[in-house]
Tab-separated table of C-alpha atoms and ligand atoms in Angstrom:
chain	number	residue	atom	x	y	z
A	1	UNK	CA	158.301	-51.069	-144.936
A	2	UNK	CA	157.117	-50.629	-148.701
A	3	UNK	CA	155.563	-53.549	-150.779
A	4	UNK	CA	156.835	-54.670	-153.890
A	5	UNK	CA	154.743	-52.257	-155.814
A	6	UNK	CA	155.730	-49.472	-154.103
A	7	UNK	CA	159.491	-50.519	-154.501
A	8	UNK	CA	158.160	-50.727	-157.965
A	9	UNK	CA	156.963	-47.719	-158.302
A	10	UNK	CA	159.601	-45.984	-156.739
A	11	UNK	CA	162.109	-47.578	-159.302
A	12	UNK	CA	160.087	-46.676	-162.312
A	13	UNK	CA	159.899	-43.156	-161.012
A	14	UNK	CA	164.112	-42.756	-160.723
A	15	UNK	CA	164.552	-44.708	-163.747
A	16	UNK	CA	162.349	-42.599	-166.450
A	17	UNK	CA	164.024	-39.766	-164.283
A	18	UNK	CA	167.466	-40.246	-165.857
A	19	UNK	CA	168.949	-38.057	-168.415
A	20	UNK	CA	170.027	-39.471	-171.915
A	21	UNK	CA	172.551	-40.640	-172.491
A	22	UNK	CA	171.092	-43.952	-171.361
A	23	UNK	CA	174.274	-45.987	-170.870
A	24	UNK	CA	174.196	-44.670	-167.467
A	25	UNK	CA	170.960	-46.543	-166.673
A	26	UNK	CA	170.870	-48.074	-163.520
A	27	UNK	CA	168.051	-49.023	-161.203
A	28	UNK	CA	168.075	-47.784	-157.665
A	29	UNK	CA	167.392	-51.116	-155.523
A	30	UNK	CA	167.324	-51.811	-152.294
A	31	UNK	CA	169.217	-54.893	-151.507
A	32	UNK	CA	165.365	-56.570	-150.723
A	33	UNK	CA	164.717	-55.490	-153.512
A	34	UNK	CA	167.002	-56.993	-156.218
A	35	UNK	CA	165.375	-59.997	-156.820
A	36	UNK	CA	162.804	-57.991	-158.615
A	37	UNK	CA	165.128	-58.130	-161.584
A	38	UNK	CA	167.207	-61.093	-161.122
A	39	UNK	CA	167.792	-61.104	-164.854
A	40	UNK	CA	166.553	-60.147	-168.080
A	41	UNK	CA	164.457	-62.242	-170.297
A	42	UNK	CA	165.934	-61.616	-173.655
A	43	UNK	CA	165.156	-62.513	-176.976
A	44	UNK	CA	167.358	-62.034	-179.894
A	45	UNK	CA	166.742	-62.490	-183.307
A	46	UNK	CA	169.160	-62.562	-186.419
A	47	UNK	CA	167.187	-61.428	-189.567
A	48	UNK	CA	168.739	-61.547	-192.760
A	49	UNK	CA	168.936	-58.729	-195.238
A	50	UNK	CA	171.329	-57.088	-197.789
A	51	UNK	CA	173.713	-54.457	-197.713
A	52	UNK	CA	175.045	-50.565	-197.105
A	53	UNK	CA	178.400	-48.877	-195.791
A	54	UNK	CA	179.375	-45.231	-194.020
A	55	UNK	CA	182.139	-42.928	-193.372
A	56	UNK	CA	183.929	-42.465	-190.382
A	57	UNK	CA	184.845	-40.885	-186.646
A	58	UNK	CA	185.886	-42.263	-183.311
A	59	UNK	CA	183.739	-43.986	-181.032
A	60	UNK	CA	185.713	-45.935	-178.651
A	61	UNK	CA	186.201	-42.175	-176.725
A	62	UNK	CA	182.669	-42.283	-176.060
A	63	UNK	CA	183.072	-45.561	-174.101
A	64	UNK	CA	186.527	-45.922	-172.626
A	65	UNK	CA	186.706	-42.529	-170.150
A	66	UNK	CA	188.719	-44.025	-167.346
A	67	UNK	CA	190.093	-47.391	-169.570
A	68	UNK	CA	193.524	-47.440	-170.145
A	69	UNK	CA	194.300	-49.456	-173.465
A	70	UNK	CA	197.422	-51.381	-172.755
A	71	UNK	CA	198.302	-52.818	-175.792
A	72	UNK	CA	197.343	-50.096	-178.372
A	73	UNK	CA	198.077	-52.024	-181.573
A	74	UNK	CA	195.811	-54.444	-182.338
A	75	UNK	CA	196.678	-57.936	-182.807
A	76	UNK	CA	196.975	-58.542	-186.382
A	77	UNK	CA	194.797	-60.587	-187.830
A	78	UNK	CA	194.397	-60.375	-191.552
A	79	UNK	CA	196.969	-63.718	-191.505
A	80	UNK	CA	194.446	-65.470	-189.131
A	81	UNK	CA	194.564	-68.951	-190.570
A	82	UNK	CA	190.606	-70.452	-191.012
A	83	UNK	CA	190.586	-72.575	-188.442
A	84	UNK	CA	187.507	-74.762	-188.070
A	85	UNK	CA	185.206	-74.010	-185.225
A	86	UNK	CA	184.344	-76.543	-182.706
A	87	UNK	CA	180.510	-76.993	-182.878
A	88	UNK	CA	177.884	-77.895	-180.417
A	89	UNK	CA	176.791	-81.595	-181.192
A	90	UNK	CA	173.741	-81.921	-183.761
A	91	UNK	CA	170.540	-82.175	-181.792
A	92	UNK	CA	172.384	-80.309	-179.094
A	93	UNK	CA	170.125	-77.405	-177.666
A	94	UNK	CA	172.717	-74.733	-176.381
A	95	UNK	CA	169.239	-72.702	-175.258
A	96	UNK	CA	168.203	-75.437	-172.838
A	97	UNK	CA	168.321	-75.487	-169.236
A	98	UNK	CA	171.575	-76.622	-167.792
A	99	UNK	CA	174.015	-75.465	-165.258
A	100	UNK	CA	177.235	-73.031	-164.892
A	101	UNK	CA	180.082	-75.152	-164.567
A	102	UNK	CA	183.385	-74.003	-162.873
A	103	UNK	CA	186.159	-72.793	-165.643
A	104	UNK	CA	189.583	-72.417	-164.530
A	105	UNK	CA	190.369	-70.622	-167.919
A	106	UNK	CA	188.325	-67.867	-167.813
A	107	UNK	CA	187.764	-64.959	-168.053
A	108	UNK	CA	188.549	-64.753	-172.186
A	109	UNK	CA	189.969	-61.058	-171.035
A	110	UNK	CA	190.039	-58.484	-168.774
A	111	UNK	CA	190.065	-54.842	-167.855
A	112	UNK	CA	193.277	-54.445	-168.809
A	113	UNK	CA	193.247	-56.741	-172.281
A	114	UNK	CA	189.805	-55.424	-173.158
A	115	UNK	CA	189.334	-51.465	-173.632
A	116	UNK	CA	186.145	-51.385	-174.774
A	117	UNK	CA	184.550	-52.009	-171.139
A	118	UNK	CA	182.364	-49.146	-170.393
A	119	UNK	CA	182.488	-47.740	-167.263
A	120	UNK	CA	179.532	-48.646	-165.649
A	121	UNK	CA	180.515	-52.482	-166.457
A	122	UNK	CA	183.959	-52.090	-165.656
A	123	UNK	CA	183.205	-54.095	-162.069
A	124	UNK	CA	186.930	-54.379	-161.424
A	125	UNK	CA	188.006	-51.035	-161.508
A	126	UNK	CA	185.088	-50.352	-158.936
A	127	UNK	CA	186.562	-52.560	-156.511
A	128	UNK	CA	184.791	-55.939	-156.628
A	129	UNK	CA	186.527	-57.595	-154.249
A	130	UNK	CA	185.525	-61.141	-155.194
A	131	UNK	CA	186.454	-62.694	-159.045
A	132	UNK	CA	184.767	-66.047	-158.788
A	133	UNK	CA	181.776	-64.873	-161.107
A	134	UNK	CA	184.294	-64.635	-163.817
A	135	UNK	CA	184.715	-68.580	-163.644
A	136	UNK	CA	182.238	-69.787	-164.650
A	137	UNK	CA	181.043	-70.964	-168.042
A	138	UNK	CA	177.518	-72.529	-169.310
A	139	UNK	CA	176.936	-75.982	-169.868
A	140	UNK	CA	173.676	-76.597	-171.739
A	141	UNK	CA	171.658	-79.826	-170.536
A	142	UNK	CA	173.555	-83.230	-172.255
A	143	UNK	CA	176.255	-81.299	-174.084
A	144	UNK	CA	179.143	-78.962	-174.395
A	145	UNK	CA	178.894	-75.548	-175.279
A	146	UNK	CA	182.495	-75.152	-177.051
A	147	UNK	CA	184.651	-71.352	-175.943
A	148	UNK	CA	184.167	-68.898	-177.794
A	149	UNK	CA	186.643	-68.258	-180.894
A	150	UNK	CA	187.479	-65.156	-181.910
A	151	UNK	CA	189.332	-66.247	-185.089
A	152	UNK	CA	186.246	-68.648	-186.381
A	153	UNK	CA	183.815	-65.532	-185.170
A	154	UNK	CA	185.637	-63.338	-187.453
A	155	UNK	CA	186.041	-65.879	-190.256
A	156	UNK	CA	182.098	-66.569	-190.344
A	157	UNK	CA	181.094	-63.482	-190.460
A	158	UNK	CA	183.838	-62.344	-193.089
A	159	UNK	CA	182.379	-59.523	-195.581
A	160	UNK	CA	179.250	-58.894	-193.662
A	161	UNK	CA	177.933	-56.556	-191.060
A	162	UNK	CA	175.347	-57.183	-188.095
A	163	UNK	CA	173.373	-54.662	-186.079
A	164	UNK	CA	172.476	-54.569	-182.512
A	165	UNK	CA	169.319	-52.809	-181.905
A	166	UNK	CA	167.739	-52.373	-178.952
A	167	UNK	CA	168.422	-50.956	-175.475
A	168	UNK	CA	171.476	-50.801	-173.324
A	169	UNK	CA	171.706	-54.814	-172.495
A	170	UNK	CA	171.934	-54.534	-176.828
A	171	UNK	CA	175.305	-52.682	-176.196
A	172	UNK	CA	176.040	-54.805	-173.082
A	173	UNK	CA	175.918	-57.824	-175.714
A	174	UNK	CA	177.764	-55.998	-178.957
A	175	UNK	CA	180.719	-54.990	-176.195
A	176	UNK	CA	181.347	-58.224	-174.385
A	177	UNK	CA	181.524	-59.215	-178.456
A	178	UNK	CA	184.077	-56.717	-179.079
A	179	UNK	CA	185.936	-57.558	-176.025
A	180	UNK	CA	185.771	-61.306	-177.363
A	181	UNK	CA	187.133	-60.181	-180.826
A	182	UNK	CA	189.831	-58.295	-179.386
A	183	UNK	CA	192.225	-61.755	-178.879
A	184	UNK	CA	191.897	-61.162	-183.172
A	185	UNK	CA	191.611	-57.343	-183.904
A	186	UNK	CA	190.118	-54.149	-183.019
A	187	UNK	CA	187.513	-52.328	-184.832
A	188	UNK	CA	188.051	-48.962	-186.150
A	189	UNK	CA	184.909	-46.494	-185.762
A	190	UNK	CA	183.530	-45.454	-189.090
A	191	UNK	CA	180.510	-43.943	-187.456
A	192	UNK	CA	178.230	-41.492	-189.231
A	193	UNK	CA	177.603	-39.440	-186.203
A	194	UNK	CA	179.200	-38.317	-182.769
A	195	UNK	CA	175.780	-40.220	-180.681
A	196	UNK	CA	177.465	-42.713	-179.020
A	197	UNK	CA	174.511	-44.860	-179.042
A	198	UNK	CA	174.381	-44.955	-182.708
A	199	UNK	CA	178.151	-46.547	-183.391
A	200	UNK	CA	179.286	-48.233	-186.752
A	201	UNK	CA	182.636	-50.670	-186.070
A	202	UNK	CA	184.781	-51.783	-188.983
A	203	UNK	CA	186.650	-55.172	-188.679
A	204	UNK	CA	189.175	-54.008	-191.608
A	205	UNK	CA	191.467	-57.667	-191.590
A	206	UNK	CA	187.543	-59.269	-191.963
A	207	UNK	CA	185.524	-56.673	-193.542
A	208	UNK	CA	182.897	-57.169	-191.300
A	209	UNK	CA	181.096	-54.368	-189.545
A	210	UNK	CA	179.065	-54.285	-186.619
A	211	UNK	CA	176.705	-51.060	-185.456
A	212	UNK	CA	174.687	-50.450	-182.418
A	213	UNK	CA	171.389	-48.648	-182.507
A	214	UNK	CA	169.675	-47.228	-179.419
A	215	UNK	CA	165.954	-48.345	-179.663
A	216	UNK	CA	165.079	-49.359	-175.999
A	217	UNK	CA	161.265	-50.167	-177.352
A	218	UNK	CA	161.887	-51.197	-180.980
A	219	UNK	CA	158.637	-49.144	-181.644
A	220	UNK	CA	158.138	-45.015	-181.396
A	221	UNK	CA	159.019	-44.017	-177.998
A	222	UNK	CA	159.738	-40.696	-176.250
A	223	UNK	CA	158.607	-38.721	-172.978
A	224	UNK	CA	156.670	-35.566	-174.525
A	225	UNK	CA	157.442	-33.914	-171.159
A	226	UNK	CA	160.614	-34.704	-169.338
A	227	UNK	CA	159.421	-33.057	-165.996
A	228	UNK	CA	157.263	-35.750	-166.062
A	229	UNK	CA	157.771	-39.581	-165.536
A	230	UNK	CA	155.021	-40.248	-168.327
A	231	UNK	CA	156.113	-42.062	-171.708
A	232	UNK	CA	154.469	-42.193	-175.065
A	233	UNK	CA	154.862	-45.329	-177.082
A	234	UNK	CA	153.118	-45.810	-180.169
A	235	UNK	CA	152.902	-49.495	-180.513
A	236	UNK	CA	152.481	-49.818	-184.111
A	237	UNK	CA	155.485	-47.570	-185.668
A	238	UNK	CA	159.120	-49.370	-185.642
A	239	UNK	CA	161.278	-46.889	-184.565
A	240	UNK	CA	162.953	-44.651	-187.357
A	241	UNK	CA	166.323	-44.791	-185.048
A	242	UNK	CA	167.079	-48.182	-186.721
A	243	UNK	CA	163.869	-48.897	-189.501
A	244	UNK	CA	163.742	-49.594	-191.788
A	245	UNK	CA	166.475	-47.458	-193.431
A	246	UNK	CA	169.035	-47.953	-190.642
A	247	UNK	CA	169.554	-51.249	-190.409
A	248	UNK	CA	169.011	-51.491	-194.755
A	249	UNK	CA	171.679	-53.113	-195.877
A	250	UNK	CA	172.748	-55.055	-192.981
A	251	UNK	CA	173.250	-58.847	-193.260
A	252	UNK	CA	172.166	-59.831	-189.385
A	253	UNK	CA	170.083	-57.804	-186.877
A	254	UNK	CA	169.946	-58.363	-183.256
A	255	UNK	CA	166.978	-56.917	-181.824
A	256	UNK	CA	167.190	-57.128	-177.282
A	257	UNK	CA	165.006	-55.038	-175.241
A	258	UNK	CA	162.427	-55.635	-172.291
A	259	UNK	CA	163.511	-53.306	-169.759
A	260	UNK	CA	161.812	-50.179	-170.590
A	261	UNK	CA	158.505	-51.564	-171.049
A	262	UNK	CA	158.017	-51.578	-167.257
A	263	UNK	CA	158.026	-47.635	-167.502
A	264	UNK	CA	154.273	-46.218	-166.709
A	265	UNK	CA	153.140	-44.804	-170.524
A	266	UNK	CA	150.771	-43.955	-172.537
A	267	UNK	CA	150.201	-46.741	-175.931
A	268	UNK	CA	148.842	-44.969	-179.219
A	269	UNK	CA	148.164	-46.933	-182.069
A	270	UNK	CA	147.611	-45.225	-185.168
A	271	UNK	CA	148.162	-42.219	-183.864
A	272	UNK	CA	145.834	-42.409	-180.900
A	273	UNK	CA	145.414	-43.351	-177.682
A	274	UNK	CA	144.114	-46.915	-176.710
A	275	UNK	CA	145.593	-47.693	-173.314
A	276	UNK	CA	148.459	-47.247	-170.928
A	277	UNK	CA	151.172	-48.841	-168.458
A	278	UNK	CA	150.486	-47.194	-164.735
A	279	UNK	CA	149.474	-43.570	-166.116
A	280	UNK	CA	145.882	-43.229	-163.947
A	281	UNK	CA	144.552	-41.213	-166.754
A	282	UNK	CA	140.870	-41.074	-166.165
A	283	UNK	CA	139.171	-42.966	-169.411
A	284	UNK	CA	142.217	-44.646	-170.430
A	285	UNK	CA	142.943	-48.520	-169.924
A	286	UNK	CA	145.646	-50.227	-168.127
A	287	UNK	CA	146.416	-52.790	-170.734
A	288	UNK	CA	149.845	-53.609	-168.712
A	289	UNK	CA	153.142	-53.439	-169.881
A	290	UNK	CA	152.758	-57.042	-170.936
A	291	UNK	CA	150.099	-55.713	-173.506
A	292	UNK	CA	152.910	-53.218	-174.933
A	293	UNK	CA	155.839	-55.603	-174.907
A	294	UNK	CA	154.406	-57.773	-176.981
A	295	UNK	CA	153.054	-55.117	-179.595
A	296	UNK	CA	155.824	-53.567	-179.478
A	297	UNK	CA	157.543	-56.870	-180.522
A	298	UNK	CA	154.778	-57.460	-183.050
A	299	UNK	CA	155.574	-54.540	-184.739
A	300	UNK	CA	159.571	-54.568	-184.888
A	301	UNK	CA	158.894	-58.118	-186.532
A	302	UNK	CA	156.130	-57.709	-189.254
A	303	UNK	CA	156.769	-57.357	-192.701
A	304	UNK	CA	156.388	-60.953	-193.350
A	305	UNK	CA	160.633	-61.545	-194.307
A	306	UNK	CA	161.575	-63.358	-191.987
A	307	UNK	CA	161.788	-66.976	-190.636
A	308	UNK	CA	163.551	-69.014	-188.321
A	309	UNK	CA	165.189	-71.973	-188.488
A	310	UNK	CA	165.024	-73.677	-185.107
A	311	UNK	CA	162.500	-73.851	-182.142
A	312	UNK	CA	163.334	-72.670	-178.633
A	313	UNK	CA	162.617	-75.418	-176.282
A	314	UNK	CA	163.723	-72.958	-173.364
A	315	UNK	CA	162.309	-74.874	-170.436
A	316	UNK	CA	161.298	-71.671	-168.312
A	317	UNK	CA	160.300	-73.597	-164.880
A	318	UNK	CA	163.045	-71.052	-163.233
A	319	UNK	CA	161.681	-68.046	-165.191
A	320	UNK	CA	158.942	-66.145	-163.017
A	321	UNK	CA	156.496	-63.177	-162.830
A	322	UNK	CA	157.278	-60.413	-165.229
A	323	UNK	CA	159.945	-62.027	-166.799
A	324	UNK	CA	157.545	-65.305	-167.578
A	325	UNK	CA	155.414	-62.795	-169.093
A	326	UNK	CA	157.874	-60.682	-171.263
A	327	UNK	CA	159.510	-63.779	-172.179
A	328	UNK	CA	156.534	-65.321	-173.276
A	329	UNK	CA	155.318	-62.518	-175.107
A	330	UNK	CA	158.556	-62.312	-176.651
A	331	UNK	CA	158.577	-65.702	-177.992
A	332	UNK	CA	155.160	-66.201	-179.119
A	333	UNK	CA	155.450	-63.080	-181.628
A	334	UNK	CA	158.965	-64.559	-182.399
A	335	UNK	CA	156.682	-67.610	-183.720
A	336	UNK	CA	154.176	-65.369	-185.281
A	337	UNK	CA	156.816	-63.744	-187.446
A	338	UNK	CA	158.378	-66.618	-188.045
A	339	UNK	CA	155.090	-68.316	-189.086
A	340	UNK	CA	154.744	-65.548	-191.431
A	341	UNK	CA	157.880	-65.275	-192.839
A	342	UNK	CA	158.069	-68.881	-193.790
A	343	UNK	CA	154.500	-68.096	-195.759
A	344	UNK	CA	156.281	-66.101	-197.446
A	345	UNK	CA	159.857	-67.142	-198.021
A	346	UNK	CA	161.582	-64.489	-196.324
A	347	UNK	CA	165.109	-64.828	-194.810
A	348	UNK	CA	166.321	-66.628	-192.088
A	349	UNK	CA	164.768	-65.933	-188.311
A	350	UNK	CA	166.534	-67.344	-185.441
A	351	UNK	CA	165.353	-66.992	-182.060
A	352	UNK	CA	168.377	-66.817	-179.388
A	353	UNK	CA	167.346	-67.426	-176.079
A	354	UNK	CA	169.567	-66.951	-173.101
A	355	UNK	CA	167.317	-67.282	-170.391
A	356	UNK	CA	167.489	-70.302	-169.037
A	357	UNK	CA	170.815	-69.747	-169.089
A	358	UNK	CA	170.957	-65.942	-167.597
A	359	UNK	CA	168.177	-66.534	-164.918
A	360	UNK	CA	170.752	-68.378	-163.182
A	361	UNK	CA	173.563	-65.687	-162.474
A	362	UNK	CA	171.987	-62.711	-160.590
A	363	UNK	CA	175.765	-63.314	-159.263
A	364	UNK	CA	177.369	-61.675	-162.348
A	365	UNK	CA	175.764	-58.028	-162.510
A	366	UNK	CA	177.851	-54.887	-161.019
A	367	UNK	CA	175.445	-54.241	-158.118
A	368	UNK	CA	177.069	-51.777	-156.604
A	369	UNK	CA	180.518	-51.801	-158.612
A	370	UNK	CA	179.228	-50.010	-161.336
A	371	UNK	CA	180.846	-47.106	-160.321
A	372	UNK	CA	182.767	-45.859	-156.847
A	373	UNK	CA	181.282	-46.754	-153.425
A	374	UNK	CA	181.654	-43.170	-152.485
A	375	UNK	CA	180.273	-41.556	-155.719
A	376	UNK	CA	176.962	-39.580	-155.461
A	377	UNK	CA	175.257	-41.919	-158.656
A	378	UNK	CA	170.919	-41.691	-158.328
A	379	UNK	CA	171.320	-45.394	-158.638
A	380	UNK	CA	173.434	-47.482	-156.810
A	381	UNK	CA	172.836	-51.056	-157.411
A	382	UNK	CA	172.907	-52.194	-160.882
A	383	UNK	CA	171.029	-55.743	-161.721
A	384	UNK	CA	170.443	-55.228	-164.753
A	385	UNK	CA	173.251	-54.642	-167.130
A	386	UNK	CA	176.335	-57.438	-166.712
A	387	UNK	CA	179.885	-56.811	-165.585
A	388	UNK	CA	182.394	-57.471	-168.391
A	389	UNK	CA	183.791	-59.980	-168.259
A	390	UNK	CA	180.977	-61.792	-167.011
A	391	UNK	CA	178.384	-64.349	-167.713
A	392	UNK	CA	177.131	-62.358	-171.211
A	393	UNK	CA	179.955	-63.354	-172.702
A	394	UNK	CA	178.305	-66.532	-173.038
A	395	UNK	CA	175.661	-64.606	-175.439
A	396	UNK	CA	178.751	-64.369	-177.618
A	397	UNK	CA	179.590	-68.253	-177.956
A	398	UNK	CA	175.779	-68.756	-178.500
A	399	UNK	CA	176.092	-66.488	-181.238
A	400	UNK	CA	178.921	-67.833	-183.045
A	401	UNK	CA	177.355	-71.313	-182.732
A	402	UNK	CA	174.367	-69.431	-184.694
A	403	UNK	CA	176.374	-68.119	-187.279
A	404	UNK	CA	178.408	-70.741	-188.291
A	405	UNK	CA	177.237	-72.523	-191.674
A	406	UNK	CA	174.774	-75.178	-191.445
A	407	UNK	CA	174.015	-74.241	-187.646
A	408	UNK	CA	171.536	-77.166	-186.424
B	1	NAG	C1	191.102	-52.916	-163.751
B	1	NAG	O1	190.755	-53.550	-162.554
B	1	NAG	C2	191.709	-53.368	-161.520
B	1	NAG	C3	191.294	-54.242	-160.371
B	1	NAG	O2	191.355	-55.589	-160.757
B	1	NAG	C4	191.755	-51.917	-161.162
B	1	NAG	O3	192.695	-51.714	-160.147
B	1	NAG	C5	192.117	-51.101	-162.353
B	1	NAG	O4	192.000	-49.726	-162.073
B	1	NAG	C6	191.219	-51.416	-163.545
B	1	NAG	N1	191.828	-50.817	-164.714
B	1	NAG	C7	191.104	-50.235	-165.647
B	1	NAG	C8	191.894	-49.705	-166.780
B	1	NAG	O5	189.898	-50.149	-165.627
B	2	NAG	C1	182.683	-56.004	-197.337
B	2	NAG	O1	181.518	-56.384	-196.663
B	2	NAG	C2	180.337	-55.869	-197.221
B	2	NAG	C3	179.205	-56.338	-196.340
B	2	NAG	O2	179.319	-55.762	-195.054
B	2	NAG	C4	180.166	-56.364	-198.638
B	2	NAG	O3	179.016	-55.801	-199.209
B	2	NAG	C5	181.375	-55.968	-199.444
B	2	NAG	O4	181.278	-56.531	-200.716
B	2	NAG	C6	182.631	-56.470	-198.776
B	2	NAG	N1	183.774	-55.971	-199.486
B	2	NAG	C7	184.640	-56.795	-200.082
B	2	NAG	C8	185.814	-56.123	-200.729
B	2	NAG	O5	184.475	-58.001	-200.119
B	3	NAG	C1	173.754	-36.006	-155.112
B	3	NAG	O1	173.514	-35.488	-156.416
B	3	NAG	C2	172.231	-34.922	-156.553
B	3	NAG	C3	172.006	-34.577	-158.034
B	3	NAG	O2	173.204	-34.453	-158.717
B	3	NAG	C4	172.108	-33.694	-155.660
B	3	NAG	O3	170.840	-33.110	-155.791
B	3	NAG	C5	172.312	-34.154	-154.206
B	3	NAG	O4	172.284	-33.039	-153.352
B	3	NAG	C6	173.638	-34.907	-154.060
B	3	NAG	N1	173.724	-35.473	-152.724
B	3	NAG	C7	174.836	-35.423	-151.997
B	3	NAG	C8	174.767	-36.084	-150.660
B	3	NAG	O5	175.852	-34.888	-152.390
């Protein structure tokens, strides 16, 4: 019988254990052991800066091995009438605690509608034998959060581009979006490089872009020996894979990560070493994972541009243990950079909040139909990412409610 930490443990070993490409991240859980992650606590943050555009290549190859796309022209959409988008009433807080209400139209698509599923999300193909958690849809306390729109999505974010940055629940998030958008159009990959964690999308009928940038720490991480479980993350140094010059020029940024914190490393500020997650290095602190999420977070935000325009009132009486902690973290340097920005009239800094909202469906990851029950995978159940569709697509109606003009 192993405790909790030594579940722990054990997961942090096979996790730091996995090869890049990262999109195959799983954890290995025992079933006791899900709970451990019953779902992410997530913050997101829109920041708003200018502009930049790239060549091209083809992307969706990267993500589709196994997808069929049935309908391979894409809807046209450049005749899309602007339609105006149902909004959330004013004073409504689409963040707040509520409850999943049944929805006998869902799911917005499907396997078959959607190729941009990637495989490992694709719970369907992997034989889930039950559908229900596609039917459900979020209803924030005291109001209505209206379906998502691919048409008024597209028209609101006409002529500009947004990057997701972050780890793999980032690319969870940008391809339940695409899969949204697909009703409307497809995106044609005008990538700079062949990394399929570094992909640039072109909306042609909308001239809007969208990118993904693998950064699971925001900050400077890396394993300086991948024999060993260990990781370095220098708290204090956004990472180069997205700033500042890759996401320059893009109107919105979505920064999402957590996950990876829980690795054991070794912190370095300034180019030394002032503490560690789990590395029992004689002489060094434990400051906790807590200590580097937040830094981390800290760091990815200064600069003083940027502000918010709304508070999260997230009541967080369901949200527990580590995620309390990381979500707290994450939302108090939200305010700090927020606080800062408005100082100094920076652009806009929204804080979206999904967990009250995730915490309640441990029911919509892939477990163990993230792949084939008979398939030799290191990790077998996966609570972490989300199947598609599933309950993130509700990220995705948040998010147009955020981008629409004059969003309360
Ligand atoms: C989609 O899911 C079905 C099960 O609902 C499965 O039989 C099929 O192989 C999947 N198709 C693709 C293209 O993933
Ligand atoms: C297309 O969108 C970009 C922002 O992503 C903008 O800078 C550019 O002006 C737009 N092009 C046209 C023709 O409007
Ligand atoms: C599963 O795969 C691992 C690594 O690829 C290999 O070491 C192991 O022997 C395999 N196990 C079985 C039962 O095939």
């Amino acid at each position: 019988m192993q405790t909790k930490a030594e579940q722990r443990q054990r997961l942090l070993g096979i996790a730091s254990d996995l090869p890049l490409p990262l999109h195959k991240l799983q954890l290995v859980v025992t079933p006791a052991a899900a709970p451990l992650l019953p779902a992410l606590a997530v913050v997101a943050l829109l920041l708003l800066l200018a502009t930049a555009r790239h060549p091209a290549s083809s992307f969706l190859d990267a993500y589709r091995s196994g997808v069929a796309i049935v309908s391979p022209s894409p809807p046209t959409a450049a005749g899309t009438p602007r339609g105006a988008a149902a909004r959330v009433p004013r004073g409504c807080d689409i963040f707040r605690p509520g409850e999943w209400v049944p929805d006998d139209d869902a799911p917005y698509y499907t396997n078959r509608t959607c190729p941009l599923i990637q495989e490992h999300q694709n719970c369907m193909k992997y034989g889930r034998p039950d559908t229900g958690f596609m039917r459900w849809r979020w209803r924030p306390a005291g109001c209505e959060l209206p379906r998502f729109d691919a048409a008024a999505f597209l028209d609101a974010v006409r002529d500009t581009s947004m990057a997701f940055v972050g780890d793999s629940i980032a690319r969870n998030h940008m391809q339940s979006l695409m899969c949204l958008l697909s009703k409307v159009a497809y995106p044609k990959d005008i990538s700079k490089t062949t990394n399929p964690e570094f992909r640039t999308m072109h909306y042609e009928s909308h001239n809007f872009t969208v990118a993904i940038f693998w950064s699971p720490f925001l900050v400077r991480g890396y394993q300086p020996d991948p024999r060993r479980h260990m990781w370095a993350i220098h708290l204090d140094e956004p990472d180069a894979a997205w700033a500042p010059a890759g996401i320059a020029g893009f109107d919105r940024v979505v920064l999402s990560a957590a996950n990876w914190f829980t690795r054991p490393a070794v912190f370095y500020e300034a180019g030394r070493v002032v503490g560690c997650h789990y590395c029992l290095l004689p002489g060094v602190p434990d400051l906790t994972h807590r200590h580097s999420l937040r830094m981390a977070f800290r760091a990815a935000l200064r600069g003083g541009d940027c502000r918010r325009t709304r508070p999260s009132a997230a009541n967080e009486a369901r949200v527990a243990g580590l995620d309390l902690d990381f979500h707290t973290a994450q939302v108090e340097e939200f305010a700090r950079a927020k606080a800062a920005a408005e100082a100094a009239s920076g652009p806009r800094l929204v804080l979206m909040d999904t967990t009250a909202a995730m915490v309640l469906r441990p029911d919509g990851h892939p477990s163990r139909y993230g792949h084939w029950a008979h398939e030799n995978v290191t990790l077998y159940n996966d609570c972490v990412h989300w199947c598609l569709p599933g309950p993130i697509d509700a990220w995705n109606e948040m998010l147009l409610q955020m981008l629409l003009p004059d969003s309360p």
